[in-house]
XYZ file of C-alpha atoms in Angstrom:
569
model
C -22.641 -37.925 6.124
C -22.311 -34.249 6.992
C -24.624 -31.287 6.906
C -25.814 -29.880 3.620
C -24.078 -26.785 2.298
C -25.104 -24.561 -0.608
C -22.997 -23.153 -3.428
C -23.091 -19.625 -2.031
C -21.477 -20.764 1.204
C -18.873 -22.926 -0.537
C -17.900 -20.035 -2.808
C -17.697 -17.513 0.037
C -15.554 -19.833 2.132
C -13.298 -20.618 -0.833
C -12.704 -16.909 -1.447
C -11.862 -16.364 2.213
C -9.493 -19.340 2.181
C -7.629 -17.778 -0.772
C -7.098 -14.524 1.110
C -9.749 -12.431 -0.664
C -10.709 -9.755 1.872
C -12.695 -7.228 -0.173
C -15.557 -7.651 -2.651
C -17.046 -4.693 -4.530
C -20.280 -5.040 -6.444
C -23.978 -4.582 -7.087
C -26.443 -7.256 -6.036
C -29.473 -8.654 -7.818
C -30.574 -11.995 -9.188
C -28.903 -14.479 -8.742
C -26.223 -13.175 -6.317
C -28.267 -11.643 -3.474
C -27.740 -14.607 -1.142
C -24.076 -14.782 -2.182
C -23.457 -11.227 -0.960
C -24.810 -12.209 2.462
C -22.703 -15.378 2.475
C -19.613 -13.272 1.775
C -20.239 -11.171 4.858
C -20.913 -14.319 6.896
C -17.465 -15.536 5.766
C -15.924 -12.346 7.237
C -15.287 -10.698 3.862
C -15.792 -6.955 3.456
C -18.598 -6.290 0.949
C -18.794 -2.792 -0.560
C -21.950 -2.031 -2.513
C -21.243 0.261 -5.479
C -23.474 2.187 -7.883
C -22.042 0.876 -11.165
C -20.294 -2.366 -12.063
C -17.529 -0.547 -13.941
C -16.692 1.473 -10.835
C -16.838 -1.709 -8.735
C -14.260 -3.326 -11.007
C -12.064 -0.212 -10.929
C -12.191 -0.225 -7.124
C -11.370 -3.930 -6.852
C -8.342 -3.726 -9.132
C -6.989 -0.685 -7.291
C -7.284 -2.632 -4.040
C -5.395 -5.469 -5.723
C -2.625 -3.068 -6.736
C -2.358 -1.509 -3.289
C -2.347 -4.794 -1.363
C -0.806 -7.176 -3.896
C -3.746 -9.523 -3.354
C -6.784 -9.776 -5.654
C -10.048 -8.213 -4.550
C -13.327 -9.388 -6.016
C -16.145 -7.932 -8.090
C -19.679 -9.298 -7.637
C -22.137 -8.686 -10.451
C -25.454 -9.967 -11.737
C -25.935 -11.907 -14.938
C -25.988 -10.466 -18.460
C -25.693 -6.669 -18.383
C -24.046 -6.714 -14.965
C -21.180 -8.873 -16.204
C -20.909 -6.922 -19.456
C -20.527 -3.680 -17.504
C -17.403 -5.055 -15.807
C -15.543 -5.595 -19.065
C -14.193 -2.039 -19.204
C -12.744 -2.625 -15.751
C -11.397 -6.058 -16.649
C -9.687 -4.676 -19.744
C -8.201 -1.867 -17.680
C -6.868 -4.361 -15.111
C -5.373 -6.531 -17.852
C -3.564 -3.647 -19.512
C -2.544 -2.094 -16.172
C -1.374 -5.520 -14.903
C -3.428 -5.362 -11.692
C -4.977 -8.457 -10.059
C -8.775 -8.655 -9.871
C -11.324 -11.478 -9.655
C -14.743 -10.940 -11.269
C -17.567 -13.177 -10.027
C -20.598 -13.200 -12.280
C -23.973 -14.706 -11.617
C -25.588 -16.278 -14.669
C -28.844 -17.806 -15.869
C -29.762 -21.266 -14.503
C -28.296 -24.022 -16.649
C -31.717 -25.507 -17.384
C -32.762 -22.147 -18.886
C -29.843 -21.930 -21.293
C -30.716 -21.997 -24.970
C -34.425 -21.318 -24.440
C -34.286 -17.593 -23.647
C -33.404 -17.516 -19.962
C -33.485 -14.251 -18.009
C -30.327 -12.248 -18.865
C -28.910 -15.323 -20.575
C -25.494 -14.493 -21.963
C -22.381 -16.436 -23.009
C -20.389 -14.779 -20.260
C -17.435 -17.164 -20.015
C -16.513 -16.730 -23.669
C -17.221 -13.008 -23.688
C -14.921 -12.481 -20.682
C -12.056 -14.467 -22.172
C -10.413 -11.645 -24.208
C -10.299 -9.449 -21.102
C -8.895 -11.968 -18.630
C -6.111 -14.427 -17.918
C -8.614 -17.114 -16.948
C -12.333 -17.464 -17.586
C -14.268 -20.515 -16.414
C -17.473 -21.904 -14.931
C -17.173 -24.500 -12.152
C -19.422 -27.360 -13.315
C -20.415 -28.442 -9.807
C -20.414 -27.219 -6.218
C -17.567 -29.524 -5.068
C -15.302 -28.086 -7.812
C -15.823 -24.447 -6.747
C -12.799 -24.320 -4.367
C -10.324 -25.574 -6.985
C -11.519 -23.034 -9.549
C -11.290 -20.220 -7.013
C -7.753 -21.257 -6.047
C -6.674 -21.364 -9.689
C -8.288 -18.030 -10.502
C -6.664 -16.230 -7.566
C -3.293 -17.840 -8.295
C -3.373 -16.802 -11.959
C -4.561 -13.276 -11.120
C -1.480 -12.535 -9.044
C 1.271 -14.763 -10.505
C 3.570 -13.673 -13.329
C 2.136 -10.555 -14.884
C -0.954 -9.859 -12.737
C -4.332 -9.366 -14.365
C -8.049 -10.085 -14.410
C -9.772 -13.453 -13.989
C -13.447 -14.364 -14.353
C -15.581 -17.069 -12.703
C -19.153 -17.723 -13.779
C -21.830 -19.128 -11.440
C -25.253 -20.193 -12.720
C -28.148 -19.623 -10.350
C -28.701 -23.352 -9.853
C -25.055 -23.866 -8.787
C -25.237 -21.019 -6.244
C -28.531 -22.146 -4.706
C -27.909 -25.884 -5.059
C -26.897 -27.983 -2.059
C -24.537 -30.901 -1.507
C -23.374 -32.853 1.480
C -20.510 -30.952 3.113
C -18.361 -34.108 2.985
C -18.420 -33.887 -0.825
C -16.536 -30.556 -0.783
C -12.747 -31.080 -0.758
C -10.667 -29.546 2.029
C -9.858 -25.945 1.076
C -6.211 -24.949 1.276
C -4.837 -21.449 1.568
C -3.198 -19.319 -1.108
C 0.130 -20.466 -2.520
C 3.171 -18.189 -2.408
C 4.195 -16.359 -5.560
C 7.504 -17.852 -6.725
C 10.488 -15.510 -6.891
C 12.184 -15.285 -10.285
C 15.924 -14.656 -9.964
C 17.949 -12.996 -12.731
C 20.519 -14.727 -14.882
C 23.900 -13.703 -13.337
C 25.505 -13.414 -16.784
C 22.884 -10.922 -17.871
C 23.347 -8.916 -14.683
C 27.076 -8.686 -15.433
C 26.304 -7.650 -19.003
C 23.945 -4.935 -17.717
C 26.615 -3.678 -15.295
C 29.127 -3.431 -18.144
C 26.723 -1.546 -20.417
C 25.702 0.865 -17.636
C 29.246 1.552 -16.496
C 30.312 2.426 -20.060
C 27.357 4.779 -20.690
C 27.973 8.454 -21.356
C 24.323 9.469 -20.996
C 22.574 6.868 -18.799
C 18.972 7.097 -17.668
C 16.888 4.971 -15.308
C 13.146 4.710 -16.041
C 11.068 3.452 -13.121
C 7.832 1.783 -14.153
C 4.642 0.822 -12.372
C 5.984 -2.728 -12.099
C 8.674 -1.536 -9.693
C 5.974 0.002 -7.501
C 3.808 -3.121 -7.591
C 6.845 -5.276 -6.754
C 7.521 -3.174 -3.627
C 11.056 -2.662 -4.888
C 11.445 0.880 -3.537
C 14.317 0.032 -1.145
C 16.349 -1.646 -3.864
C 15.661 1.030 -6.474
C 16.553 3.830 -4.043
C 19.799 2.049 -3.198
C 20.666 1.735 -6.882
C 19.863 5.358 -7.771
C 21.441 6.922 -4.694
C 24.627 4.835 -4.719
C 25.293 5.363 -8.436
C 24.004 8.941 -8.845
C 22.167 7.895 -12.007
C 19.461 10.279 -13.268
C 15.962 8.830 -13.326
C 12.429 9.563 -14.341
C 9.257 7.598 -13.664
C 6.162 6.529 -15.515
C 2.975 7.993 -13.987
C 2.381 5.228 -11.435
C 6.089 4.568 -11.019
C 6.229 7.995 -9.372
C 7.233 7.879 -5.727
C 9.285 4.664 -5.891
C 12.095 7.190 -5.639
C 10.730 10.525 -4.464
C 9.848 13.065 -7.139
C 11.751 15.569 -4.985
C 15.037 13.630 -5.248
C 17.937 15.531 -6.773
C 18.383 12.548 -9.110
C 14.909 13.063 -10.609
C 14.953 14.583 -14.108
C 11.209 14.416 -14.748
C 11.243 18.109 -15.674
C 13.663 17.338 -18.497
C 11.800 14.236 -19.691
C 11.879 15.051 -23.411
C 15.611 15.745 -23.416
C 16.395 12.741 -21.217
C 14.562 10.307 -23.479
C 15.889 11.856 -26.676
C 19.574 11.942 -25.768
C 20.096 8.955 -23.452
C 22.535 6.385 -24.837
C 21.678 3.704 -22.249
C 18.293 3.261 -20.582
C 17.695 0.973 -17.613
C 13.982 0.141 -17.744
C 12.612 -1.194 -14.439
C 9.149 -2.720 -14.700
C 8.003 -0.406 -17.460
C 6.851 -1.090 -21.014
C 7.920 0.567 -24.225
C 4.358 1.306 -25.280
C 2.708 4.619 -26.170
C 3.457 6.083 -22.724
C 7.181 5.781 -23.457
C 6.774 6.506 -27.180
C 7.573 2.877 -28.079
C 11.283 3.399 -27.378
C 11.758 4.534 -30.975
C 12.971 7.620 -32.862
C 12.170 10.464 -33.008
C 11.581 10.472 -29.260
C 14.616 8.236 -28.564
C 18.117 8.116 -29.999
C 18.343 5.609 -32.882
C 21.288 3.814 -31.238
C 20.038 3.833 -27.634
C 20.821 0.660 -25.681
C 17.982 -0.605 -23.496
C 18.497 -2.757 -20.419
C 15.090 -4.209 -19.693
C 14.019 -5.903 -16.451
C 10.508 -7.337 -16.350
C 8.600 -10.111 -14.587
C 7.063 -11.173 -17.897
C 9.247 -12.839 -20.501
C 6.656 -11.944 -23.160
C 7.421 -8.265 -22.585
C 11.147 -8.599 -23.313
C 12.234 -7.126 -26.663
C 8.713 -5.824 -27.266
C 8.699 -2.811 -29.647
C 12.531 -2.645 -29.815
C 15.309 -5.188 -29.324
C 16.871 -4.649 -25.917
C 20.637 -4.751 -25.463
C 20.090 -6.729 -22.244
C 16.739 -8.376 -21.475
C 16.327 -9.824 -17.999
C 13.299 -11.749 -16.794
C 13.287 -11.354 -13.039
C 11.577 -9.957 -10.004
C 12.522 -6.286 -9.848
C 13.707 -6.556 -6.245
C 16.249 -9.305 -6.854
C 17.574 -7.960 -10.147
C 17.997 -4.377 -8.929
C 19.665 -5.561 -5.721
C 22.180 -7.523 -7.801
C 22.779 -4.562 -10.119
C 23.378 -2.207 -7.203
C 25.724 -4.694 -5.559
C 27.737 -5.212 -8.742
C 28.056 -1.492 -9.509
C 29.101 -0.796 -5.934
C 31.860 -3.425 -6.178
C 33.128 -1.563 -9.236
C 32.901 1.705 -7.277
C 30.737 3.087 -10.076
C 29.361 6.577 -9.437
C 28.140 8.754 -12.293
C 29.664 12.157 -11.609
C 27.522 15.297 -11.395
C 30.265 17.064 -13.339
C 29.566 14.980 -16.425
C 28.185 16.940 -19.378
C 25.026 14.773 -19.300
C 24.153 15.861 -15.772
C 24.913 19.488 -16.649
C 22.544 19.531 -19.628
C 19.776 17.704 -17.708
C 20.049 20.067 -14.742
C 19.926 23.095 -17.016
C 16.798 21.838 -18.803
C 15.113 20.952 -15.489
C 15.740 24.469 -14.195
C 14.381 26.057 -17.397
C 11.202 23.979 -17.353
C 10.624 24.520 -13.631
C 10.817 28.278 -14.160
C 8.184 28.046 -16.913
C 5.889 25.999 -14.686
C 6.467 28.323 -11.720
C 5.518 31.324 -13.849
C 2.175 29.721 -14.705
C 1.703 28.521 -11.127
C 2.238 32.039 -9.834
C -0.352 33.458 -12.230
C -3.408 33.715 -9.967
C -5.506 35.637 -12.457
C -9.194 34.648 -12.412
C -10.340 32.424 -14.021
C -7.493 30.229 -12.806
C -5.199 27.981 -14.841
C -4.318 24.341 -14.080
C -0.811 25.078 -12.807
C -1.978 27.653 -10.270
C -4.618 25.246 -8.957
C -2.324 22.234 -8.677
C 0.615 24.163 -7.240
C -1.514 25.596 -4.433
C -3.268 22.295 -3.818
C 0.068 20.474 -3.531
C 1.427 22.968 -1.014
C -1.500 22.276 1.304
C -1.619 18.473 1.035
C 0.037 16.061 3.485
C 3.181 14.397 2.132
C 1.749 10.920 2.590
C -1.634 11.328 0.903
C -2.690 8.992 -1.901
C -3.416 11.003 -5.035
C -6.033 9.690 -7.460
C -6.232 11.576 -10.733
C -8.031 11.346 -14.046
C -9.001 13.598 -16.890
C -7.160 14.923 -19.923
C -5.188 18.030 -18.956
C -6.202 17.509 -15.325
C -4.305 14.229 -15.127
C -1.405 15.110 -17.421
C -0.572 18.430 -15.785
C -1.268 16.986 -12.344
C 1.410 14.349 -12.898
C 4.004 17.119 -13.234
C 2.842 19.364 -10.382
C 1.281 17.019 -7.801
C 4.474 15.271 -6.714
C 4.748 11.879 -5.052
C 7.283 11.077 -2.353
C 6.142 7.514 -1.636
C 5.457 4.470 -3.823
C 1.913 3.371 -4.708
C 0.584 6.793 -3.746
C -0.653 7.692 -7.238
C -3.557 6.034 -9.026
C -4.605 7.359 -12.409
C -6.011 6.305 -15.776
C -2.768 4.484 -16.511
C -1.805 2.579 -19.618
C -5.322 2.009 -20.962
C -6.234 5.684 -20.497
C -9.613 4.767 -19.031
C -11.862 7.620 -17.937
C -14.236 7.038 -15.020
C -11.713 5.186 -12.846
C -11.226 7.985 -10.302
C -14.066 7.534 -7.774
C -13.660 3.735 -7.756
C -9.902 4.039 -7.253
C -10.475 6.578 -4.477
C -12.955 4.301 -2.690
C -10.440 1.447 -2.763
C -7.636 3.728 -1.570
C -9.741 5.062 1.321
C -10.705 1.533 2.403
C -7.060 0.486 2.144
C -6.048 3.410 4.360
C -8.810 2.634 6.866
C -7.640 -0.947 7.276
C -3.870 -0.651 6.854
C -2.651 2.955 7.111
C -5.345 4.981 8.901
C -3.349 8.216 9.155
C -3.395 8.799 5.389
C -5.720 10.953 3.306
C -7.061 10.276 -0.182
C -7.298 13.138 -2.682
C -9.263 12.448 -5.868
C -8.477 15.083 -8.510
C -10.999 14.902 -11.344
C -11.580 16.719 -14.571
C -15.260 17.641 -14.790
C -15.738 15.388 -17.811
C -14.026 12.432 -16.100
C -16.041 12.980 -12.925
C -19.239 12.600 -14.931
C -18.526 8.939 -15.698
C -18.744 7.742 -12.089
C -19.875 10.770 -10.094
C -22.701 8.979 -8.255
C -20.102 6.919 -6.414
C -20.126 9.961 -4.121
C -23.100 8.238 -2.480
C -20.962 5.134 -1.908
C -18.325 7.292 -0.230
C -20.963 8.847 2.028
C -22.549 5.492 2.881
C -19.249 3.991 4.025
C -18.046 7.245 5.613
C -14.912 7.402 3.493
C -13.031 10.690 4.026
C -12.172 11.350 0.374
C -11.531 14.875 -0.877
C -12.829 15.087 -4.450
C -11.391 18.070 -6.327
C -13.275 18.732 -9.561
C -11.166 20.888 -11.882
C -14.005 22.426 -13.844
C -13.415 23.938 -17.277
C -16.957 23.121 -18.454
C -15.879 20.743 -21.170
C -13.799 17.929 -22.580
C -10.416 19.596 -23.204
C -12.042 23.054 -23.434
C -15.374 24.535 -22.425
C -17.406 27.613 -23.190
C -18.147 30.890 -21.410
C -21.507 30.989 -19.682
C -22.919 33.790 -21.836
C -21.972 32.061 -25.093
C -23.317 28.753 -23.800
C -26.690 30.364 -23.005
C -26.866 31.853 -26.489
C -26.359 28.399 -27.993
C -28.983 26.880 -25.701
C -31.476 29.469 -26.886
C -30.748 28.739 -30.535
C -33.076 26.643 -32.630
C -30.559 23.913 -33.498
C -28.778 23.300 -30.181
C -27.603 19.800 -31.108
C -26.078 21.031 -34.378
C -24.178 24.027 -33.018
C -23.094 22.976 -29.522
C -19.394 21.989 -29.738
C -19.080 18.212 -29.130
C -16.662 18.735 -26.257
C -18.790 21.310 -24.467
C -20.460 20.582 -21.113
C -22.928 22.702 -19.160
C -21.110 25.887 -18.152
C -19.955 26.293 -14.543
C -21.839 23.273 -13.198
C -22.064 23.357 -9.390
C -20.726 19.876 -8.640
C -20.093 21.004 -5.067
C -23.856 21.135 -4.481
C -24.034 17.350 -4.889
C -23.006 17.222 -1.241
C -26.340 18.827 -0.339
C -27.985 15.548 -1.412
C -26.529 14.082 1.768
C -26.994 17.038 4.080
C -23.391 18.094 3.669
C -21.621 21.134 2.276
C -19.188 21.242 -0.621
C -16.871 24.059 -1.634
C -17.158 26.322 -4.668
C -13.781 27.856 -5.570
C -12.797 30.543 -8.063
C -9.681 32.077 -6.465
C -6.477 30.807 -4.873
C -7.385 32.063 -1.364
C -10.716 30.205 -1.671
C -8.903 27.048 -2.759
C -6.479 27.270 0.133
C -9.305 27.733 2.631
C -11.386 24.913 1.127
C -8.458 22.478 1.137
C -7.654 23.168 4.782
C -11.297 22.736 5.804
C -11.680 19.555 3.740
C -8.636 18.001 5.414
C -10.407 18.388 8.760
C -13.351 16.240 7.619
C -12.853 12.696 8.910
C -16.322 11.190 8.369
C -17.241 10.975 4.714
C -16.254 12.787 1.521
C -16.431 16.339 0.321
C -16.259 18.027 -3.088
C -14.137 21.053 -3.938
C -15.414 22.400 -7.259
C -12.691 24.631 -8.779
C -13.822 26.785 -11.680
C -10.943 27.408 -14.093
C -10.398 29.126 -17.415
C -12.456 27.373 -20.112
C -9.470 27.431 -22.477
C -6.704 26.623 -19.960
C -4.115 24.235 -21.388
C -0.772 22.595 -20.660
C 2.488 24.364 -21.405
C 3.683 24.120 -25.031
C 5.165 20.711 -25.885
C 8.281 20.031 -27.954
C 6.526 16.933 -29.350
C 2.932 15.843 -29.705
C 2.086 13.842 -26.564
C 0.906 10.872 -28.635
C 3.754 9.610 -30.799
C 3.177 7.614 -33.954
C 4.807 4.180 -34.038
C 7.573 4.548 -36.630
C 8.607 1.192 -38.024
């Protein structure tokens, strides 16, 4: 007979054995003792202000490290609040483990406190949702959950723990020996399909490489750089595929994205999906006869939306290495003198000039391009950029360039608002533990910031040196001048006449720092922005806010197509 051990301890030790290093959450009944057990097991516990933000932070940590982080939440409403984060992780393909406390089993069906059918409710938003039925079975469920979260296409998993399981005790000899995490198996490409892809690429007149978030998650940057640089193929990236090959590369045709997608006759898609972000791969945004070479870790993704000419299930690293090797043996180099390169270069130059003209317009109130261009010039090359908002995120993707992989975190495929502060907290903790020389810049639209703004207190509490830049146009999409806003407020029917997208005019988000005895920055001009950015970069203990007031009606440059394409069958 051994000593008695409770469920909290067994669970904490099982998580540690599976390599879980970070847990984000909010404590309360029945997980208070569990949070302490986690710290006793040498796991980092980060207390957040909202369960959604906790789940956003955990999944971002999973993306950055390749290993799931955890979310700890209370029963009922606490678990329900994580579902937005779980859905975001599922769609983004990021690993995260949600741990929910639940009502004691002997209270179920008779109106227990916060009683909720959490396992079934979590199932649509996760790869695995289960409740260990006994303390001795906790380790096997934890192992399975972590394994499923990170194998194949990564995603969310949920484990449910009733109060009586957490507080219950068993003899330690009844708990099976806990084994460590299993390695993720490497999927190698079919050699015949690699040869087919080489043939299709080498015969292309207008080839294009699209680098997706999957290539970044797979840490395939060396292989993708070798492929692009040895073949001279033009490329563009999805938002979080940016930086796998530097945005500043002369092979990057991001500035000619519309033309590149529309006219390409062969597209090599690396860890990306032909969903709304790539206009489904269909006309009128793509050529009707375009040939797609698709490489993805998930077989279910192959031929999705359109039938690919070559569909390869494989790890990105191995497949791209084989492609590069095969093309090099054929001495394939796509010449810069080809008409395709000429037209892409011309369009890139035209679009850059348009952006530069707006960036050089420093008229007050400022526009997005002027703000982002100046901000970028003053940021370190290796900073992690977190971004969310409507125009704030979309325009920022074009102007705030990335030179390194996994250095951009934004709303991603699910388009979730409120992710920014949680992502930034995860990124800052990642930097503290793994790459301490890096800075985290969190660029927020004022509307997006409102979803999770109180996570500023979390940043202060853990002394995370995050620079939060609020791009403030006083509204969702567009705001309202202060004088007009006051007139509306003084009217008799304020709720009937205030535009639905309008927020309080010129809100001083920077003064939130005064809550913690700190000073933020209020910016209206480019010299003020430059000064604030330089001062903020010198702050190494805790966050700061730079509140940049911009034109209420500032917008992106005119688009050739509506940004959201209809799916044409």
